[in-house]
Amino acid sequence: MSAEASGTPPLLEVEGVSKGFPGVQALDDVRLDLRHGEVLALVGENGAGKSTLMKLLAGIYTPDAGVFRMNGRDLLLDGPRHAQEQGISIIHQEFNLMPDLTVAQNIFIGREERGAGIFLDDRALNRRAQDLFDRLGLALDPAEPVERLTVARQQMVEIAKALSFDAKVLIMDEPTAALNDAEVDVLFELIRRFRSPETGVIYISHRMEELARISDRITVLRDGRYIDTLVTAETDQRTVISLMVGRQLAGDDRPTGSAPAGEPVLSVRGLSTKRLLRDVSFDVHAGEILGFAGLMGAGRTEVARAIVGADRRDSGVISVRGREVQIQSPADAARLGIGYLSEDRKQLGVLLERSVRENIVLASLKDYLGALGFVRDRRIETTGREYVQKLRIKTPSTAQLVRNLSGGNQQKVVIAKWLAKDCDVLIFDEPTRGIDVGAKEEIYGLLRDLAGQGKAIVMISSELPEVLRLADRIAVMAEGRLTAVLDNAAATQENVMDYATRFSAEGTITR
Amino acid sequence: MSPTTTPQRSDTPSTSAYAAVDAGTPRFARLRGSLQQLLAAASLIVIVVFFSFASSHFFTANNLISILTAATVTGILALGTTFVIITGGIDLSIGTVMVLCGVMAGVFLTYWGWPLWAGVAATIVFGGLIGLINGVNVSVLGIPPFIATLGMMLIAAGLSLVISGTKPIYFNETPEFQSIMNLSIIPGMRFPLGVLIFIVMIVIAAVLLSKTIVGRYTFSIGSNEAATALSGVNVRRWKIIIYTMAGLFVGLAGVLSASRLSSAQPTGGMGLELEAIAAVVIGGTSLQGGKGSIVGTVIGALIMAVLTNGLRIISVPQEWQSVAVGVVILVAVYLDMLRRRRAG
């Protein structure tokens, strides 16, 4: 299947493609070739550049440099519709469906069957959809509203829509994320059917064992660069993972991972949620940093949100200093000294349009009320200045709007807010997302200092080197379960990645 | 969108691998969509029955016709605005723009002496023009619909006063103007032409929404605007078209309301938009967009008209009528939320 007749250009070729965003070089001189009739897996860690490459191929972004070729001819991809018309169809991770429309209406949106004038001919549309389903062997009802379909069937609709464009190249982004085993089988059968001497599939997935089942070759990206392409039959999971992870570990300043002593400050037992989490249990001690590693969607953020009561827990016991506590909302959590620093800083962490000092005292405003409930501005200013100095927040004054601060300094403001609240447990969700390298170092130092002062710190990060460098112990999650808690000394990028891809036997997260 | 049912696996060996996801959704689930309409229709019937027993003056041909007459102007406003609301938008300007259209009818017919047909057509087109401006403000300038149409609401209210010199305009040049609404079309009964126009507009709106490309994109935009745009639909253009269309309905309502009073009253209109929106919402159209129907809107408009009429007939003071309508809106929307939560 993989051998291309010599001289024939590949079905799709990507050459020297680069794409930068302010502050990040998402793709740097990336290449890739998809041969006729093959399934090419595209793998890489979070942030390796897979989705950027996808969006370039979808015509959503335009590349800064590089060329795309299809069957040897240069391709210009001008907008999503244009890419589809040239034979490139993409099935995104989050579906692009209109839930209120029927299956057939979704598939042919923008390409309706018209009767006279502005009138629609939905019968013809349904027939057209039915023909398509017959051809693909799909059991879908064209007239069924999409919102009534299960996720698996919605995905079938997406695939049918992609194929209705007479796609030559089908790109699938984590297509099995929401499917159960039987549904995965159906999906693979569809892919096999789609595959022909004129077509090819680019398959993005984190699930190693799927790659072995469905792919012919595997292309690895890391840090926005092309690393290697392997023939699936001639390689193994270890090799692929080590290529994905690749990087040298940062320095010798890794924590020693001394066994935590004493009573845990925060302990979580049997935490489960309806949607994702299954029986998560762990402890955090004073003075330690517990890192959470895992792939996107593994449930790390969900753990944090469930602990602080931002999401509903189905079961689970949370204890603070050995005493069981009831946390129904982030306000309860804050009262108990648990601060959650969201990954979505701009949406959930700071008030961009308010001043630095207002943000700092926001969570503890009650302490700044004088007689009759008036806010005591002078004390707020004192506290604001104290933390600006302590955390070295770069701002001309405490009255500066947070909007005007850099990402790193905004993050410091959030940290100051929880310090002002006098929290003992600080849960950092992606504390260095979107901040530049220098500021990252400062945040790392700050987290270490806080642990040194006896705070218990939980750090969630998608950057494995960051976790390895900072965390005393590392909790690894996969599909809502905790698959390992490793001492730093015992952790390597390889074994963490191994635990992060340990999917359960059923392989799904649907109930 | 969350998986409500996991596909059942068939126990018997199946002919194709696809049988695994072949279990599908039960047919009866499809009925759920029309439940809100059934509910609204049932409430309408309950209210009608209640008033019929409460007063012998209620369930008479004449009174039923006067309910329809009362529902006509708000109803036509509600028809047009149903489209806007299904796209996930809102139009707060329809009440005062309707008044402005009435004033413009006065300008065309009385001040400028245009023939009746030209004045009426120009008035409707004028309404469409205002809708076009709303549409451009929303989809090209990107002003949120609430703000864009709030601005237009105030502009129209002011312009009506400016243009008319704050005085009513009478249709002295074209006395037949008042027939558009009031002409009795069934001998022996006072069944006004306006009600017939209302019924025709209901049919037109229902066909537009369910059978044409306009309706399809109305639902599609409200259901998932980004996905619609990604599918190559020119969402901006269609939104302008939809707001313009709603404006044409407003123009017609302006003609009918001025015709009913035989004069263009430059004041008022404010609050009418909320009555129209209430009718739409009672009829099961979601303010989040993506869901709604013309039948629902008509039932909603009738519920409001029947309540107002019935409460007056059983001598409930006017102050209380407003309270009752408010309660109905809350109950209707709450029931709808319950239904959605269960379905979702």
PDB file of C-alpha atoms in Angstrom, chain A residues 205-386:
ATOM      1  CA  SER A 205      -4.340  10.822  17.058  1.00  0.00           C
ATOM      2  CA  HIS A 206      -2.718  10.395  20.419  1.00  0.00           C
ATOM      3  CA  ARG A 207      -3.667   6.756  20.676  1.00  0.00           C
ATOM      4  CA  MET A 208      -0.667   4.677  19.810  1.00  0.00           C
ATOM      5  CA  GLU A 209      -2.477   1.375  19.441  1.00  0.00           C
ATOM      6  CA  GLU A 210      -4.864   2.939  16.909  1.00  0.00           C
ATOM      7  CA  LEU A 211      -1.988   4.079  14.782  1.00  0.00           C
ATOM      8  CA  ALA A 212      -0.769   0.511  14.540  1.00  0.00           C
ATOM      9  CA  ARG A 213      -4.214  -0.603  13.422  1.00  0.00           C
ATOM     10  CA  ILE A 214      -5.026   1.995  10.847  1.00  0.00           C
ATOM     11  CA  SER A 215      -1.940   3.823   9.621  1.00  0.00           C
ATOM     12  CA  ASP A 216       0.630   2.937   6.992  1.00  0.00           C
ATOM     13  CA  ARG A 217       3.186   5.527   7.993  1.00  0.00           C
ATOM     14  CA  ILE A 218       3.637   7.917  10.895  1.00  0.00           C
ATOM     15  CA  THR A 219       4.943  11.472  10.624  1.00  0.00           C
ATOM     16  CA  VAL A 220       6.200  13.019  13.856  1.00  0.00           C
ATOM     17  CA  LEU A 221       6.179  16.755  14.562  1.00  0.00           C
ATOM     18  CA  ARG A 222       7.808  18.355  17.568  1.00  0.00           C
ATOM     19  CA  ASP A 223       7.952  22.036  18.539  1.00  0.00           C
ATOM     20  CA  GLY A 224       6.618  23.047  15.140  1.00  0.00           C
ATOM     21  CA  ARG A 225       9.315  21.104  13.286  1.00  0.00           C
ATOM     22  CA  TYR A 226       9.284  18.015  11.137  1.00  0.00           C
ATOM     23  CA  ILE A 227      11.132  15.209  12.938  1.00  0.00           C
ATOM     24  CA  ASP A 228      10.751  11.992  11.005  1.00  0.00           C
ATOM     25  CA  THR A 229       8.421   9.702   9.118  1.00  0.00           C
ATOM     26  CA  LEU A 230       8.303   6.035  10.054  1.00  0.00           C
ATOM     27  CA  VAL A 231       6.723   3.041   8.403  1.00  0.00           C
ATOM     28  CA  THR A 232       4.194   1.792  10.940  1.00  0.00           C
ATOM     29  CA  ALA A 233       4.935  -1.877  10.358  1.00  0.00           C
ATOM     30  CA  GLU A 234       8.615  -1.344  11.021  1.00  0.00           C
ATOM     31  CA  THR A 235       8.421   0.645  14.220  1.00  0.00           C
ATOM     32  CA  ASP A 236       7.037   0.421  17.751  1.00  0.00           C
ATOM     33  CA  GLN A 237       5.313   2.706  20.264  1.00  0.00           C
ATOM     34  CA  ARG A 238       8.525   3.388  22.200  1.00  0.00           C
ATOM     35  CA  THR A 239      10.288   4.729  19.137  1.00  0.00           C
ATOM     36  CA  VAL A 240       7.360   6.951  18.215  1.00  0.00           C
ATOM     37  CA  ILE A 241       7.009   8.316  21.728  1.00  0.00           C
ATOM     38  CA  SER A 242      10.694   9.056  22.069  1.00  0.00           C
ATOM     39  CA  LEU A 243      10.604  10.941  18.774  1.00  0.00           C
ATOM     40  CA  MET A 244       7.562  12.897  19.946  1.00  0.00           C
ATOM     41  CA  VAL A 245       9.174  13.807  23.246  1.00  0.00           C
ATOM     42  CA  GLY A 246      12.698  14.211  21.930  1.00  0.00           C
ATOM     43  CA  ARG A 247      13.900  17.176  23.903  1.00  0.00           C
ATOM     44  CA  GLN A 248      16.819  17.128  26.241  1.00  0.00           C
ATOM     45  CA  LEU A 249      15.682  17.444  29.791  1.00  0.00           C
ATOM     46  CA  ALA A 250      16.229  20.839  31.274  1.00  0.00           C
ATOM     47  CA  GLY A 251      19.372  21.050  33.434  1.00  0.00           C
ATOM     48  CA  ASP A 252      20.132  19.373  36.719  1.00  0.00           C
ATOM     49  CA  ASP A 253      17.917  21.631  38.752  1.00  0.00           C
ATOM     50  CA  ARG A 254      15.193  19.034  38.856  1.00  0.00           C
ATOM     51  CA  PRO A 255      13.688  18.674  42.299  1.00  0.00           C
ATOM     52  CA  THR A 256      14.983  15.754  44.286  1.00  0.00           C
ATOM     53  CA  GLY A 257      11.500  14.452  44.785  1.00  0.00           C
ATOM     54  CA  SER A 258      11.931  13.891  48.498  1.00  0.00           C
ATOM     55  CA  ALA A 259       9.139  11.860  49.947  1.00  0.00           C
ATOM     56  CA  PRO A 260       6.541  14.221  51.340  1.00  0.00           C
ATOM     57  CA  ALA A 261       6.251  14.141  55.079  1.00  0.00           C
ATOM     58  CA  GLY A 262       3.447  14.783  57.485  1.00  0.00           C
ATOM     59  CA  GLU A 263      -0.258  15.130  57.018  1.00  0.00           C
ATOM     60  CA  PRO A 264      -1.425  16.161  53.568  1.00  0.00           C
ATOM     61  CA  VAL A 265      -2.901  19.639  53.290  1.00  0.00           C
ATOM     62  CA  LEU A 266      -5.303  18.583  50.592  1.00  0.00           C
ATOM     63  CA  SER A 267      -6.422  15.076  49.992  1.00  0.00           C
ATOM     64  CA  VAL A 268      -8.810  13.858  47.349  1.00  0.00           C
ATOM     65  CA  ARG A 269     -10.420  10.418  47.359  1.00  0.00           C
ATOM     66  CA  GLY A 270     -12.497   8.774  44.669  1.00  0.00           C
ATOM     67  CA  LEU A 271     -13.264  11.916  42.729  1.00  0.00           C
ATOM     68  CA  SER A 272     -15.607  11.207  39.809  1.00  0.00           C
ATOM     69  CA  THR A 273     -17.711  13.336  37.532  1.00  0.00           C
ATOM     70  CA  LYS A 274     -20.479  12.375  35.198  1.00  0.00           C
ATOM     71  CA  ARG A 275     -18.617  13.485  32.132  1.00  0.00           C
ATOM     72  CA  LEU A 276     -15.043  12.414  32.536  1.00  0.00           C
ATOM     73  CA  LEU A 277     -13.349  11.733  35.840  1.00  0.00           C
ATOM     74  CA  ARG A 278     -13.194   8.248  37.270  1.00  0.00           C
ATOM     75  CA  ASP A 279     -12.081   7.612  40.823  1.00  0.00           C
ATOM     76  CA  VAL A 280      -9.224  10.093  41.116  1.00  0.00           C
ATOM     77  CA  SER A 281      -7.360  10.034  44.451  1.00  0.00           C
ATOM     78  CA  PHE A 282      -4.233  11.895  45.532  1.00  0.00           C
ATOM     79  CA  ASP A 283      -2.642  13.929  48.344  1.00  0.00           C
ATOM     80  CA  VAL A 284      -0.746  17.200  48.321  1.00  0.00           C
ATOM     81  CA  HIS A 285       1.548  18.117  51.197  1.00  0.00           C
ATOM     82  CA  ALA A 286       2.758  21.433  52.481  1.00  0.00           C
ATOM     83  CA  GLY A 287       5.915  22.546  50.716  1.00  0.00           C
ATOM     84  CA  GLU A 288       5.571  20.333  47.681  1.00  0.00           C
ATOM     85  CA  ILE A 289       4.637  20.831  44.073  1.00  0.00           C
ATOM     86  CA  LEU A 290       2.458  18.093  42.646  1.00  0.00           C
ATOM     87  CA  GLY A 291       2.520  18.218  38.869  1.00  0.00           C
ATOM     88  CA  PHE A 292      -0.320  16.940  36.702  1.00  0.00           C
ATOM     89  CA  ALA A 293       0.691  15.611  33.302  1.00  0.00           C
ATOM     90  CA  GLY A 294      -1.459  14.161  30.560  1.00  0.00           C
ATOM     91  CA  LEU A 295      -2.668  14.729  27.057  1.00  0.00           C
ATOM     92  CA  MET A 296      -5.285  17.224  26.055  1.00  0.00           C
ATOM     93  CA  GLY A 297      -8.656  16.081  27.304  1.00  0.00           C
ATOM     94  CA  ALA A 298      -7.193  13.688  29.875  1.00  0.00           C
ATOM     95  CA  GLY A 299      -9.109  15.475  32.614  1.00  0.00           C
ATOM     96  CA  ARG A 300      -6.465  17.494  34.444  1.00  0.00           C
ATOM     97  CA  THR A 301      -8.357  20.765  34.358  1.00  0.00           C
ATOM     98  CA  GLU A 302     -11.536  18.878  35.222  1.00  0.00           C
ATOM     99  CA  VAL A 303      -9.888  17.582  38.399  1.00  0.00           C
ATOM    100  CA  ALA A 304      -9.077  21.122  39.463  1.00  0.00           C
ATOM    101  CA  ARG A 305     -12.529  22.414  38.605  1.00  0.00           C
ATOM    102  CA  ALA A 306     -14.225  19.543  40.421  1.00  0.00           C
ATOM    103  CA  ILE A 307     -12.128  20.119  43.540  1.00  0.00           C
ATOM    104  CA  VAL A 308     -12.972  23.805  43.799  1.00  0.00           C
ATOM    105  CA  GLY A 309     -16.626  23.179  43.035  1.00  0.00           C
ATOM    106  CA  ALA A 310     -16.659  24.882  39.646  1.00  0.00           C
ATOM    107  CA  ASP A 311     -18.012  21.635  38.191  1.00  0.00           C
ATOM    108  CA  ARG A 312     -20.344  19.147  39.805  1.00  0.00           C
ATOM    109  CA  ARG A 313     -18.807  16.138  41.473  1.00  0.00           C
ATOM    110  CA  ASP A 314     -20.644  12.863  41.267  1.00  0.00           C
ATOM    111  CA  SER A 315     -18.698  11.296  44.067  1.00  0.00           C
ATOM    112  CA  GLY A 316     -15.512  11.865  45.968  1.00  0.00           C
ATOM    113  CA  VAL A 317     -14.320  13.110  49.314  1.00  0.00           C
ATOM    114  CA  ILE A 318     -12.111  16.140  49.740  1.00  0.00           C
ATOM    115  CA  SER A 319     -10.258  16.753  52.983  1.00  0.00           C
ATOM    116  CA  VAL A 320      -8.246  19.757  54.073  1.00  0.00           C
ATOM    117  CA  ARG A 321      -5.702  19.011  56.804  1.00  0.00           C
ATOM    118  CA  GLY A 322      -7.397  15.704  57.499  1.00  0.00           C
ATOM    119  CA  ARG A 323     -10.878  17.152  57.912  1.00  0.00           C
ATOM    120  CA  GLU A 324     -13.512  16.309  55.367  1.00  0.00           C
ATOM    121  CA  VAL A 325     -14.930  19.453  53.781  1.00  0.00           C
ATOM    122  CA  GLN A 326     -17.934  20.327  51.673  1.00  0.00           C
ATOM    123  CA  ILE A 327     -17.033  22.425  48.675  1.00  0.00           C
ATOM    124  CA  GLN A 328     -19.958  23.464  46.494  1.00  0.00           C
ATOM    125  CA  SER A 329     -18.461  26.470  44.776  1.00  0.00           C
ATOM    126  CA  PRO A 330     -15.152  28.239  44.210  1.00  0.00           C
ATOM    127  CA  ALA A 331     -16.192  30.597  47.017  1.00  0.00           C
ATOM    128  CA  ASP A 332     -16.313  27.646  49.448  1.00  0.00           C
ATOM    129  CA  ALA A 333     -12.912  26.538  48.203  1.00  0.00           C
ATOM    130  CA  ALA A 334     -11.444  29.994  48.680  1.00  0.00           C
ATOM    131  CA  ARG A 335     -12.803  30.149  52.230  1.00  0.00           C
ATOM    132  CA  LEU A 336     -10.976  26.897  52.943  1.00  0.00           C
ATOM    133  CA  GLY A 337      -7.773  28.309  51.537  1.00  0.00           C
ATOM    134  CA  ILE A 338      -7.816  26.619  48.147  1.00  0.00           C
ATOM    135  CA  GLY A 339      -7.129  28.949  45.255  1.00  0.00           C
ATOM    136  CA  TYR A 340      -7.604  27.925  41.633  1.00  0.00           C
ATOM    137  CA  LEU A 341      -5.678  29.797  38.962  1.00  0.00           C
ATOM    138  CA  SER A 342      -7.491  29.021  35.743  1.00  0.00           C
ATOM    139  CA  GLU A 343      -5.831  28.116  32.477  1.00  0.00           C
ATOM    140  CA  ASP A 344      -7.996  30.693  30.824  1.00  0.00           C
ATOM    141  CA  ARG A 345      -6.432  33.671  32.507  1.00  0.00           C
ATOM    142  CA  LYS A 346      -8.128  36.331  30.435  1.00  0.00           C
ATOM    143  CA  GLN A 347     -11.602  34.867  30.751  1.00  0.00           C
ATOM    144  CA  LEU A 348     -11.557  33.524  34.262  1.00  0.00           C
ATOM    145  CA  GLY A 349      -8.486  34.820  36.041  1.00  0.00           C
ATOM    146  CA  VAL A 350      -8.317  38.599  35.916  1.00  0.00           C
ATOM    147  CA  LEU A 351     -10.541  41.557  35.260  1.00  0.00           C
ATOM    148  CA  LEU A 352      -8.703  43.058  32.319  1.00  0.00           C
ATOM    149  CA  GLU A 353     -10.423  46.418  32.547  1.00  0.00           C
ATOM    150  CA  ARG A 354      -9.724  46.929  36.242  1.00  0.00           C
ATOM    151  CA  SER A 355      -6.572  48.045  38.006  1.00  0.00           C
ATOM    152  CA  VAL A 356      -3.764  45.883  39.331  1.00  0.00           C
ATOM    153  CA  ARG A 357      -4.668  46.606  42.951  1.00  0.00           C
ATOM    154  CA  GLU A 358      -8.356  45.921  42.501  1.00  0.00           C
ATOM    155  CA  ASN A 359      -7.495  42.589  40.962  1.00  0.00           C
ATOM    156  CA  ILE A 360      -5.134  41.725  43.783  1.00  0.00           C
ATOM    157  CA  VAL A 361      -7.726  42.269  46.515  1.00  0.00           C
ATOM    158  CA  LEU A 362     -10.655  40.930  44.508  1.00  0.00           C
ATOM    159  CA  ALA A 363     -10.865  37.581  46.278  1.00  0.00           C
ATOM    160  CA  SER A 364     -10.334  39.076  49.718  1.00  0.00           C
ATOM    161  CA  LEU A 365     -12.329  42.275  49.325  1.00  0.00           C
ATOM    162  CA  LYS A 366     -14.255  41.571  52.503  1.00  0.00           C
ATOM    163  CA  ASP A 367     -11.111  42.311  54.498  1.00  0.00           C
ATOM    164  CA  TYR A 368     -10.996  45.791  53.029  1.00  0.00           C
ATOM    165  CA  LEU A 369     -14.413  46.996  54.035  1.00  0.00           C
ATOM    166  CA  GLY A 370     -14.708  49.748  56.585  1.00  0.00           C
ATOM    167  CA  ALA A 371     -17.725  51.049  58.433  1.00  0.00           C
ATOM    168  CA  LEU A 372     -21.009  50.925  56.476  1.00  0.00           C
ATOM    169  CA  GLY A 373     -19.432  48.671  53.887  1.00  0.00           C
ATOM    170  CA  PHE A 374     -17.277  51.353  52.297  1.00  0.00           C
ATOM    171  CA  VAL A 375     -14.196  50.059  50.539  1.00  0.00           C
ATOM    172  CA  ARG A 376     -10.967  51.228  52.207  1.00  0.00           C
ATOM    173  CA  ASP A 377      -8.939  52.362  49.237  1.00  0.00           C
ATOM    174  CA  ARG A 378      -5.804  53.248  51.151  1.00  0.00           C
ATOM    175  CA  ARG A 379      -5.401  49.748  52.547  1.00  0.00           C
ATOM    176  CA  ILE A 380      -6.020  48.296  49.110  1.00  0.00           C
ATOM    177  CA  GLU A 381      -3.236  50.472  47.757  1.00  0.00           C
ATOM    178  CA  THR A 382      -0.889  49.273  50.543  1.00  0.00           C
ATOM    179  CA  THR A 383      -1.625  45.635  49.853  1.00  0.00           C
ATOM    180  CA  GLY A 384      -1.365  46.182  46.103  1.00  0.00           C
ATOM    181  CA  ARG A 385       2.036  47.798  46.446  1.00  0.00           C
ATOM    182  CA  GLU A 386       3.220  45.049  48.789  1.00  0.00           C
TER     183      GLU A 386
END
